Coordinates of C-alpha atoms in Angstrom, one line a residue:
M1 CA 0.0 0.0 0.0
E2 CA 1.3 3.2 -1.0
K3 CA 1.9 5.6 1.8
K4 CA 0.7 9.1 1.4
P5 CA 3.4 12.0 1.8
H6 CA 2.7 13.8 5.3
F7 CA 2.9 17.5 5.3
V8 CA 4.0 18.8 8.6
R9 CA 2.1 22.1 9.0
R10 CA 4.2 23.4 11.9
E11 CA 7.0 24.0 9.5
F12 CA 4.8 26.7 7.6
I13 CA 3.2 28.5 10.9
P14 CA 6.3 29.7 12.3
R15 CA 7.1 31.4 8.7
E16 CA 3.5 32.7 8.6
V17 CA 3.8 34.2 11.9
S18 CA 7.3 35.4 11.4
S19 CA 6.3 37.2 8.2
V20 CA 3.2 38.8 9.9
S21 CA 5.6 39.9 12.9
L22 CA 8.1 41.3 10.7
A23 CA 5.6 43.2 8.8
L24 CA 4.1 44.6 11.9
L25 CA 7.6 45.5 13.0
L26 CA 8.5 47.4 9.9
V27 CA 5.2 49.2 10.1
A28 CA 5.8 49.9 13.8
V29 CA 9.4 51.1 13.0
L30 CA 8.4 53.4 10.4
L31 CA 5.5 54.9 12.6
L32 CA 8.4 55.6 15.4
N33 CA 10.7 57.2 12.8
V34 CA 7.9 59.2 11.4
L35 CA 7.0 60.3 15.1
L36 CA 10.5 61.0 15.8
Y37 CA 11.0 63.3 12.8
F38 CA 8.1 65.4 13.8
Y39 CA 9.4 65.3 17.6
L40 CA 12.7 66.5 16.7
N41 CA 11.3 68.9 14.4
K42 CA 9.2 70.2 17.2
F43 CA 12.4 70.6 19.4
Y44 CA 14.4 72.3 16.4
S45 CA 11.5 74.6 16.1
Y46 CA 12.0 75.2 19.9
L47 CA 15.3 75.7 19.7
G48 CA 15.3 77.8 16.7
H49 CA 17.7 77.7 13.7
T50 CA 16.8 81.3 12.9
E51 CA 18.3 84.1 15.1
M52 CA 15.1 86.3 14.6
D53 CA 11.8 85.5 16.2
P54 CA 9.2 86.0 13.7
S55 CA 7.1 87.5 16.8
L56 CA 9.3 90.3 17.1
C57 CA 8.4 93.5 16.0
P58 CA 10.4 95.9 13.3
S59 CA 13.3 97.7 14.9
G60 CA 12.4 100.3 17.3
H61 CA 9.0 98.6 18.4
F62 CA 7.8 96.2 20.6
K63 CA 4.5 94.1 21.4
L64 CA 3.9 92.8 25.0
G65 CA 1.7 90.2 26.3
S66 CA -1.3 89.2 24.5
V67 CA -1.3 92.4 22.2
K68 CA -1.1 91.6 18.6
N69 CA 0.1 95.3 17.4
C70 CA 3.7 96.5 18.0
S71 CA 4.2 99.9 19.7
P72 CA 7.2 102.1 19.3
W73 CA 9.7 102.0 21.9
L74 CA 8.6 104.1 24.9
S75 CA 10.0 107.5 25.1
C76 CA 11.4 109.7 28.1
E77 CA 8.1 111.4 28.2
A78 CA 6.0 108.0 28.0
I79 CA 8.3 106.3 30.6
N80 CA 7.7 109.5 33.2
R81 CA 4.1 109.3 32.4
E82 CA 3.0 105.9 32.0
V83 CA 5.5 103.7 34.0
R84 CA 5.1 103.4 37.9
K85 CA 7.6 102.0 40.1
L86 CA 6.4 99.1 42.2
K87 CA 9.7 98.0 44.4
C88 CA 13.6 97.6 43.8
V89 CA 14.4 94.0 43.0
G90 CA 18.0 94.4 42.3
E91 CA 21.1 96.6 42.5
G92 CA 24.4 96.1 40.7
A93 CA 27.5 98.1 40.1
V94 CA 25.9 100.3 37.3
K95 CA 22.3 100.0 38.0
K96 CA 19.3 99.7 40.2
V97 CA 16.6 97.5 39.0
F98 CA 12.8 98.1 39.9
L99 CA 10.0 95.8 39.2
S100 CA 7.3 98.3 37.6
E101 CA 3.9 98.5 35.8
W102 CA 2.7 99.8 32.3
K103 CA -0.7 99.6 31.3
E104 CA -1.3 96.5 33.8
N105 CA 1.8 94.6 32.6
K106 CA 4.7 93.9 34.7
V107 CA 7.8 95.4 33.4
V108 CA 11.3 96.2 34.5
L109 CA 13.1 99.7 34.9
S110 CA 16.8 100.1 35.2
Q111 CA 18.5 103.1 36.4
L112 CA 22.1 104.2 36.3
T113 CA 23.2 104.5 40.0
N114 CA 27.1 105.4 39.5
S115 CA 27.6 108.3 37.1
E116 CA 31.3 107.0 36.8
L117 CA 29.7 103.9 34.7
K118 CA 27.8 105.9 32.6
E119 CA 29.5 104.7 29.4
D120 CA 28.9 101.1 30.5
F121 CA 25.2 101.9 31.0
L122 CA 25.0 103.6 27.5
H123 CA 26.9 100.8 26.0
G124 CA 24.6 98.1 27.4
L125 CA 21.6 100.3 25.8
K126 CA 23.1 100.3 22.4
M127 CA 23.7 96.7 22.6
L128 CA 20.2 95.7 23.5
K129 CA 18.8 98.2 20.8
A130 CA 21.0 96.7 18.0
L131 CA 20.9 92.9 19.0
Q132 CA 17.0 92.7 19.6
S133 CA 16.3 88.8 18.9
K134 CA 14.9 85.6 20.3
H135 CA 18.2 85.4 22.5
V136 CA 18.1 89.1 24.1
V137 CA 15.5 90.6 26.7
R138 CA 12.9 92.6 25.1
L139 CA 13.7 96.3 24.9
L140 CA 10.4 98.4 25.6
G141 CA 11.8 101.7 25.8
Y142 CA 14.7 104.1 27.0
C143 CA 15.6 107.7 28.0
E144 CA 19.3 108.5 27.4
Q145 CA 19.0 111.6 29.3
Q146 CA 17.8 109.9 32.3
F147 CA 19.7 106.9 31.9
T148 CA 16.7 104.8 32.2
I149 CA 16.1 101.5 30.3
L150 CA 12.7 99.6 30.1
T151 CA 12.6 95.9 29.7
E152 CA 10.3 92.9 29.4
Y153 CA 9.4 91.1 32.8
H154 CA 10.5 87.4 33.4
P155 CA 8.9 86.3 36.9
L156 CA 11.6 83.3 37.2
G157 CA 14.3 85.8 37.3
S158 CA 18.0 85.0 36.7
L159 CA 19.7 81.5 36.1
R160 CA 21.1 81.7 39.5
G161 CA 17.6 80.4 40.8
L162 CA 17.2 77.6 38.1
N163 CA 17.6 74.8 40.8
E164 CA 15.0 76.3 43.0
T165 CA 12.5 77.1 40.2
L166 CA 12.7 73.3 39.4
H167 CA 11.8 72.3 43.1
I168 CA 8.6 74.1 42.7
P169 CA 5.8 71.8 42.1
K170 CA 4.6 74.0 39.1
Y171 CA 8.1 73.3 37.1
K172 CA 9.0 69.6 38.9
S173 CA 8.1 68.1 35.6
M174 CA 10.8 70.2 33.7
N175 CA 13.7 68.9 36.0
T176 CA 14.6 66.2 33.3
W177 CA 17.8 65.7 31.5
H178 CA 16.3 66.8 28.2
H179 CA 14.8 70.1 29.4
R180 CA 17.9 70.8 31.1
L181 CA 20.1 69.9 28.0
M182 CA 17.8 72.4 25.9
L183 CA 18.8 74.9 28.5
A184 CA 22.3 74.5 27.7
I185 CA 21.5 74.6 24.1
D186 CA 19.8 77.6 24.7
Y187 CA 22.9 79.0 26.6
V188 CA 25.1 78.1 23.7
S189 CA 22.9 79.3 21.2
V190 CA 23.3 82.8 23.0
I191 CA 26.9 82.7 22.8
H192 CA 26.9 81.7 19.1
Y193 CA 24.5 84.6 18.4
L194 CA 27.0 87.0 20.3
H195 CA 30.0 85.5 18.4
S196 CA 28.1 86.2 14.9
S197 CA 26.0 89.2 15.8
P198 CA 24.9 91.8 13.3
L199 CA 27.7 94.0 14.8
G200 CA 30.4 91.5 14.7
T201 CA 32.0 89.2 17.2
L202 CA 31.2 90.0 20.5
V203 CA 32.6 88.9 23.6
M204 CA 30.6 88.3 27.0
C205 CA 33.2 90.0 29.5
D206 CA 31.0 90.1 32.8
S207 CA 31.6 86.4 33.3
N208 CA 34.7 86.1 35.8
D209 CA 32.8 83.6 37.7
L210 CA 29.8 81.4 37.8
D211 CA 27.4 83.3 39.9
K212 CA 28.3 86.2 37.8
V213 CA 27.5 84.6 34.5
L214 CA 24.1 83.2 35.7
S215 CA 23.1 86.6 37.0
Q216 CA 23.6 88.0 33.3
Y217 CA 20.8 85.7 31.9
L218 CA 17.0 85.4 32.4
L219 CA 14.8 82.3 32.5
T220 CA 11.7 82.5 30.5
S221 CA 8.4 81.1 32.0
D222 CA 8.4 78.6 29.1
F223 CA 12.2 77.7 29.9
H224 CA 14.1 79.7 27.5
I225 CA 17.3 81.5 28.4
L226 CA 17.7 85.1 27.5
V227 CA 20.7 87.4 28.0
N228 CA 19.9 90.4 30.1
D229 CA 22.9 92.5 30.8
L230 CA 24.9 93.6 28.0
D231 CA 26.8 96.3 29.7
A232 CA 30.3 94.5 29.1
L233 CA 30.2 93.3 25.5
P234 CA 33.4 94.5 23.7
L235 CA 34.0 94.0 20.0
V236 CA 36.9 91.6 18.6
N237 CA 37.8 92.6 14.8
R238 CA 40.5 90.3 13.7
S239 CA 40.9 91.9 10.2
A240 CA 41.7 95.1 12.1
G241 CA 43.9 93.5 14.8
R242 CA 41.3 94.2 17.4
L243 CA 41.1 92.1 20.4
V244 CA 39.6 92.6 23.9
K245 CA 40.7 93.0 27.5
C246 CA 37.6 92.1 30.1
G247 CA 38.1 95.1 32.3
H248 CA 41.4 96.6 33.7
R249 CA 41.9 94.5 37.0
E250 CA 43.7 91.1 37.3
L251 CA 41.5 88.3 36.7
Q252 CA 42.1 85.0 38.8
G253 CA 41.0 81.6 39.2
E254 CA 40.2 78.2 37.1
F255 CA 36.8 79.9 35.8
V256 CA 38.3 82.4 33.7
A257 CA 40.3 81.2 30.6
P258 CA 44.1 80.8 30.8
E259 CA 44.6 83.9 28.4
Q260 CA 42.8 86.2 30.6
R261 CA 45.2 85.3 33.5
W262 CA 48.3 87.4 34.3
P263 CA 51.1 85.6 32.2
Y264 CA 54.3 86.8 34.0
G265 CA 53.9 85.1 37.2
E266 CA 53.7 86.3 41.0
D267 CA 57.0 88.2 41.0
V268 CA 56.0 90.8 38.4
P269 CA 53.1 93.1 39.7
F270 CA 50.2 93.3 37.5
E271 CA 50.0 96.3 34.9
D272 CA 47.1 96.5 32.6
D273 CA 49.2 98.0 29.8
L274 CA 51.2 94.9 29.9
M275 CA 48.5 92.4 29.8
P276 CA 47.9 90.9 26.4
P277 CA 44.3 91.0 25.0
Y278 CA 42.3 88.1 23.8
D279 CA 39.4 87.0 21.8
E280 CA 36.0 85.4 21.9
K281 CA 37.3 81.9 22.8
T282 CA 37.3 82.8 26.4
D283 CA 33.6 82.3 26.2
I284 CA 34.3 78.7 25.0
W285 CA 36.2 77.8 27.7
K286 CA 33.5 78.6 30.3
I287 CA 30.9 76.4 28.4
P288 CA 31.5 73.4 30.2
D289 CA 31.2 74.7 33.6
I290 CA 28.2 76.6 32.8
S291 CA 26.7 73.5 31.1
N292 CA 27.6 71.3 34.1
F293 CA 25.4 74.0 36.2
L294 CA 22.5 73.6 33.7
L295 CA 22.6 70.0 33.4
G296 CA 22.4 69.5 37.1
H297 CA 22.1 66.0 38.8
V298 CA 19.0 64.3 37.6
E299 CA 18.4 61.0 36.1
G300 CA 20.1 60.7 32.9
S301 CA 22.4 63.8 33.3
D302 CA 25.6 61.9 33.7
I303 CA 24.8 60.0 30.4
V304 CA 24.6 63.4 28.7
R305 CA 28.1 64.5 30.2
L306 CA 29.6 61.5 29.0
H307 CA 28.2 62.3 25.4
L308 CA 29.7 65.6 25.7
F309 CA 32.9 64.9 27.2
D310 CA 35.2 65.4 24.0
I311 CA 33.6 68.7 22.9
H312 CA 33.9 69.9 26.7
A313 CA 37.5 68.8 26.4
A314 CA 38.1 70.6 23.4
C315 CA 36.5 73.9 25.0
K316 CA 39.3 73.6 27.7
K317 CA 42.2 73.4 25.6
K318 CA 44.9 75.8 26.8
D319 CA 45.7 77.1 23.5
P320 CA 42.5 79.3 22.4
V321 CA 43.1 78.5 18.8
E322 CA 42.5 74.9 19.5
R323 CA 39.1 75.5 20.9
P324 CA 35.8 74.9 18.7
S325 CA 33.7 77.8 17.9
A326 CA 30.4 78.1 19.5
R327 CA 28.8 77.0 16.0
E328 CA 30.8 73.7 16.5
V329 CA 29.7 73.2 20.1
L330 CA 25.9 74.1 19.2
D331 CA 26.1 71.4 16.4
T332 CA 27.5 68.9 18.6
Y333 CA 24.8 69.6 21.6
R334 CA 22.0 69.3 19.0
K335 CA 23.5 66.2 17.8
V336 CA 23.7 64.7 21.5
L337 CA 20.1 65.7 21.9
T338 CA 19.0 63.9 18.8
L339 CA 20.9 60.9 19.7
L340 CA 19.6 60.6 23.3
I341 CA 16.1 61.0 22.2
R342 CA 16.6 58.5 19.6
E343 CA 18.1 56.0 22.1
A344 CA 14.9 56.8 24.5
A345 CA 12.6 55.9 21.8
M346 CA 14.3 52.6 21.0
P347 CA 13.4 50.5 24.0
G348 CA 9.9 50.4 22.7
T349 CA 11.1 49.2 19.5
R350 CA 12.8 46.1 21.1
E351 CA 9.9 45.1 23.1
M352 CA 7.9 44.5 19.8
L353 CA 11.0 42.3 18.5

């Protein structure tokens, strides 16, 4: 009797299931990549590749709050008539700062306190007028005759209070590695903007220690960083052989760049005339220290630091020529953000295998 061939169906079932699983996995990966594309695109829109914010008004104008129309910068007469001081909220070497009110909007009024530093005050005003962008606090008006500047109010204050702000229940959800990394990207974006500004290459000189640097920047309610104090912002012009010196006193400590320190040893008394000038790479030297503060000590921040190790080591090169540009640092930070977001998305894919 002829035996009929037996077909073992179980040989085919795994192949059918495997094909279906593979198809579902491919669809899932495709969808994941599409979602990741839109997610990253949203982040890059958030970070901004253009320096000018489309919500900004034409030069010499501003808009505040929910108001749609742009208004001209307030004049001396308008400031005196329409702005009401509420309380003093800060005082530095150059100016005193008042929380004030204008047409039911909270604003900041800054006034010169030391007449010997009026040139620094007017330089800061000149910079504010010329550098209005998404990286700089919004100018609302000024009065040169009375040495007064009016700017937008940001209730979270300076970057010095970042860690305290992130412990407030309302903002605890922002205390993550990727929100902190985006703040670091914001900071480097400001430095890049200053180094490639419409006026030329500008150096952030008011930055001799971490606390001083943090006091120069504001934290907005939607967690962006704005530069607020532009009183000490000299211009580098290499083609004209023009370098800078941040002040006329000796700078010390590891926070400032090596080229900012007195190069002739303790046996030679400091003399400003003998101190060599330098360029914008002093700002690059300080980036790792400021980013370290911004990254904090939350879950995942050490992984971020590991990915930034090489670029930060390059920033700390003793020879300023060997340090990267702010553009290169910014590109690296953005690549690390993209990489880490991809890695964070991958576990969901692995579970489908």
